Amino acid sequence: MTEQQTATSPEASEMGLISRFFAAFTSPGHLFQSLVRRPVWFWMAMLTGVLGAVLNYVIFNTEAGANAYRRQLAEAGQELPPEAMEQALTVVRIGAPIGAVIVTPIFCLILAGIAYLIFNVVKGGEGTFRQALAVAAHVFPIGLLQGILRTVLILQKESFQATTSLAAFAPFLEPDSSILLFLKGLDPFYLWQTGLLALGMSIIHKFPLRKCAMILFTIYGVVLLAVVLIHRLVG
């Protein structure tokens, strides 16, 4: 079966929401080919947003998560009286889940806009914004897996400093270290999502995968270095 046949086959164009969710892990090429023909995005963004809200609810409605929040405020120099602390916890218990649902589709739109600007406006690709939006939404399940692992780590360590990035291997570094900040940006899940986005853009625009990957990983590195530089200058 050729790539064109795969992209236009009924099986590819009629993948359901749950099938698309798991395809992001198991067969992203097949998934993105289906999105060329049927660029759906909203319900995937909402699904990952709702599941992210569940994780936030679990964190802040357990004693371990509440302790992690109290510890974070203390480390930031915000010593609150018990009543004020409980009020702050009540606000975050409500606000964090709601925020996940609201922010996820917004972030999806921003990511799609950046991808569209790079590959359509700058590189002259033929894909549509809706296709870019669909690809952006379907890299979010990877972030959800990261969220699950980080939730487990937060509850185990009772600390929001728990991370899935390379910073986990450098606990000896100072919290405000530029090197530590750089390592926090080197997260396997972020790299995975960037790779998936590159794959999706290559399928949409019929660009070589290597070209798309080089562009996106270069931008990733430049942004990470810029963040570290700004932190160093401000700090």
Coordinates of C-alpha atoms in Angstrom, one line a residue:
M1 CA 0.0 0.0 0.0
T2 CA 1.4 3.4 -1.0
E3 CA 1.6 6.4 1.3
Q4 CA -1.1 8.2 -0.7
Q5 CA -3.4 5.2 -0.4
T6 CA -2.8 5.1 3.3
A7 CA -3.6 8.8 3.7
T8 CA -6.9 8.5 1.9
S9 CA -8.1 5.1 3.0
P10 CA -11.5 4.9 4.9
E11 CA -9.7 3.3 7.8
A12 CA -7.3 6.1 8.2
S13 CA -9.9 8.9 7.8
E14 CA -12.3 7.4 10.4
M15 CA -10.2 6.9 13.4
G16 CA -12.1 7.6 16.6
L17 CA -11.0 9.7 19.5
I18 CA -9.7 6.9 21.7
S19 CA -8.0 5.2 18.7
R20 CA -6.3 8.5 17.9
F21 CA -5.2 8.9 21.5
F22 CA -3.4 5.6 21.6
A23 CA -2.1 6.0 18.0
A24 CA -0.1 9.0 19.2
F25 CA 2.1 6.4 21.0
T26 CA 1.8 3.3 18.8
S27 CA 1.5 4.5 15.2
P28 CA 1.9 8.3 14.9
G29 CA 2.7 8.1 11.1
H30 CA -0.7 6.5 10.4
L31 CA -2.4 8.9 12.8
F32 CA -1.0 12.0 11.0
Q33 CA -1.8 10.6 7.6
S34 CA -5.4 10.3 8.7
L35 CA -5.3 13.9 10.0
V36 CA -4.3 15.2 6.5
R37 CA -7.7 14.1 5.3
R38 CA -9.8 14.7 8.4
P39 CA -8.0 17.3 10.6
V40 CA -9.9 17.1 13.8
W41 CA -8.5 18.6 16.9
F42 CA -10.9 20.0 19.5
W43 CA -12.0 16.9 21.3
M44 CA -8.5 15.6 21.6
A45 CA -7.4 18.9 23.1
M46 CA -10.4 18.7 25.5
L47 CA -9.7 15.1 26.4
T48 CA -6.1 15.8 27.3
G49 CA -7.2 18.9 29.2
V50 CA -9.8 17.0 31.2
L51 CA -7.4 14.2 32.0
G52 CA -4.8 16.9 33.0
A53 CA -7.5 18.4 35.3
V54 CA -7.9 15.0 36.9
L55 CA -4.2 14.9 37.7
N56 CA -4.3 18.4 39.2
Y57 CA -7.3 17.4 41.3
V58 CA -5.4 14.3 42.6
I59 CA -2.3 16.3 43.4
F60 CA -4.1 19.1 45.4
N61 CA -6.7 16.9 47.1
T62 CA -4.2 14.5 48.7
E63 CA -2.2 15.3 51.8
A64 CA 1.1 14.6 50.0
G65 CA 0.1 17.1 47.3
A66 CA -1.0 19.7 49.8
N67 CA 2.3 19.3 51.7
A68 CA 4.1 19.8 48.4
Y69 CA 2.2 23.1 47.8
R70 CA 2.9 24.3 51.3
R71 CA 6.6 23.4 50.8
Q72 CA 6.7 25.3 47.5
L73 CA 5.2 28.5 49.2
A74 CA 7.7 28.2 52.0
E75 CA 10.6 27.9 49.6
A76 CA 9.4 31.0 47.8
G77 CA 9.4 32.8 51.1
Q78 CA 5.6 33.0 51.5
E79 CA 5.0 32.0 55.1
L80 CA 1.2 32.0 55.5
P81 CA -0.9 31.6 58.7
P82 CA -2.8 28.3 58.8
E83 CA -6.2 29.9 57.8
A84 CA -4.6 31.7 54.9
M85 CA -2.9 28.5 53.8
E86 CA -6.1 26.6 53.8
Q87 CA -7.8 29.4 51.8
A88 CA -4.9 29.2 49.3
L89 CA -5.3 25.5 49.0
T90 CA -9.0 25.8 48.4
V91 CA -8.4 28.2 45.6
V92 CA -5.8 26.1 43.9
R93 CA -7.9 22.9 44.3
I94 CA -10.6 24.6 42.3
G95 CA -8.4 26.7 40.0
A96 CA -5.8 24.1 38.9
P97 CA -8.3 21.6 37.4
I98 CA -10.3 24.4 35.7
G99 CA -7.1 25.9 34.4
A100 CA -6.0 22.7 32.8
V101 CA -9.2 22.5 30.8
I102 CA -9.0 26.1 29.7
V103 CA -5.3 26.3 28.9
T104 CA -4.9 23.1 26.9
P105 CA -6.9 24.2 23.8
I106 CA -5.3 27.7 24.0
F107 CA -1.8 26.2 24.1
C108 CA -2.8 24.0 21.2
L109 CA -3.8 27.0 19.1
I110 CA -0.5 28.8 20.0
L111 CA 1.6 25.7 19.0
A112 CA -0.3 25.3 15.8
G113 CA 0.1 29.0 15.0
I114 CA 3.9 28.7 15.5
A115 CA 4.1 25.6 13.3
Y116 CA 1.9 27.2 10.6
L117 CA 4.1 30.3 10.6
I118 CA 7.3 28.3 10.3
F119 CA 6.3 25.7 7.7
N120 CA 3.7 27.7 5.7
V121 CA 4.6 31.3 5.8
V122 CA 8.4 30.9 6.0
K123 CA 9.0 27.6 4.3
G124 CA 6.1 27.8 1.8
G125 CA 4.4 24.5 2.7
E126 CA 0.9 23.6 1.4
G127 CA -0.7 22.4 4.6
T128 CA -3.6 24.2 6.2
F129 CA -3.8 25.8 9.6
R130 CA -6.5 23.3 10.6
Q131 CA -4.1 20.4 9.7
A132 CA -1.4 22.0 11.8
L133 CA -3.9 22.4 14.6
A134 CA -4.8 18.7 14.4
V135 CA -1.2 17.6 14.6
A136 CA -0.5 20.0 17.5
A137 CA -3.5 18.5 19.5
H138 CA -2.4 15.0 18.9
V139 CA 1.1 15.4 20.4
F140 CA -0.6 16.3 23.8
P141 CA -1.2 12.7 24.9
I142 CA 2.6 12.4 25.3
G143 CA 2.5 15.4 27.7
L144 CA -0.3 13.6 29.6
L145 CA 2.0 10.6 30.1
Q146 CA 4.6 13.0 31.5
G147 CA 2.0 14.5 33.7
I148 CA 1.1 11.1 35.2
L149 CA 4.7 10.2 36.0
R150 CA 5.3 13.7 37.4
T151 CA 2.2 13.4 39.6
V152 CA 3.5 10.1 41.0
L153 CA 6.9 11.8 41.7
I154 CA 5.3 14.8 43.4
L155 CA 3.2 12.7 45.7
Q156 CA 6.1 10.4 46.5
K157 CA 8.6 13.3 47.3
E158 CA 6.0 15.8 48.4
S159 CA 7.7 18.4 46.3
F160 CA 6.9 20.2 43.1
Q161 CA 10.7 20.1 42.3
A162 CA 10.1 16.5 41.2
T163 CA 10.8 16.3 37.5
T164 CA 11.0 13.9 34.6
S165 CA 13.9 15.9 33.0
L166 CA 17.6 15.4 33.1
A167 CA 17.6 17.7 36.2
A168 CA 16.5 14.6 38.2
F169 CA 20.1 13.3 37.8
A170 CA 21.7 16.5 39.2
P171 CA 20.2 17.0 42.7
F172 CA 23.6 18.4 43.8
L173 CA 23.2 21.6 41.8
E174 CA 21.9 24.8 43.4
P175 CA 18.2 25.5 42.8
D176 CA 19.0 28.7 41.0
S177 CA 21.8 27.2 38.9
S178 CA 21.7 28.0 35.1
I179 CA 22.9 24.5 34.4
L180 CA 20.0 23.0 36.4
L181 CA 17.6 25.2 34.5
F182 CA 19.1 24.0 31.2
L183 CA 18.8 20.4 32.3
K184 CA 15.1 21.0 33.3
G185 CA 14.5 21.9 29.6
L186 CA 16.0 18.6 28.5
D187 CA 13.0 16.5 29.2
P188 CA 12.6 13.2 27.1
F189 CA 8.8 13.9 26.9
Y190 CA 9.4 17.4 25.4
L191 CA 11.9 16.0 22.9
W192 CA 9.4 13.2 22.1
Q193 CA 6.6 15.8 21.4
T194 CA 9.0 17.9 19.3
G195 CA 9.8 14.8 17.2
L196 CA 6.2 14.0 16.8
L197 CA 5.4 17.5 15.7
A198 CA 8.2 17.3 13.1
L199 CA 6.8 14.0 11.8
G200 CA 3.3 15.6 11.5
M201 CA 4.6 18.6 9.7
S202 CA 6.6 16.5 7.3
I203 CA 3.5 14.5 6.4
I204 CA 1.3 17.5 6.1
H205 CA 3.7 19.5 3.9
K206 CA 5.4 16.6 2.2
F207 CA 8.8 17.9 3.5
P208 CA 11.6 15.5 4.4
L209 CA 11.3 14.5 8.0
R210 CA 15.0 15.3 8.6
K211 CA 14.4 18.9 7.5
C212 CA 11.4 19.4 9.8
A213 CA 13.2 17.8 12.7
M214 CA 16.3 20.0 12.2
I215 CA 14.1 23.2 12.1
L216 CA 12.1 22.3 15.3
F217 CA 14.9 21.0 17.4
T218 CA 17.0 24.0 16.5
I219 CA 14.2 26.3 17.6
Y220 CA 13.9 24.1 20.8
G221 CA 17.6 24.6 21.5
V222 CA 17.6 28.3 20.8
V223 CA 14.6 28.9 23.1
L224 CA 16.1 26.9 25.9
L225 CA 19.4 28.7 25.7
A226 CA 17.5 32.1 25.6
V227 CA 15.6 31.1 28.7
V228 CA 18.8 30.2 30.5
L229 CA 20.5 33.4 29.4
I230 CA 17.6 35.6 30.5
H231 CA 17.6 33.8 33.9
R232 CA 21.3 34.4 34.3
L233 CA 21.0 38.1 33.4
V234 CA 18.0 38.7 35.6
G235 CA 19.3 36.6 38.4

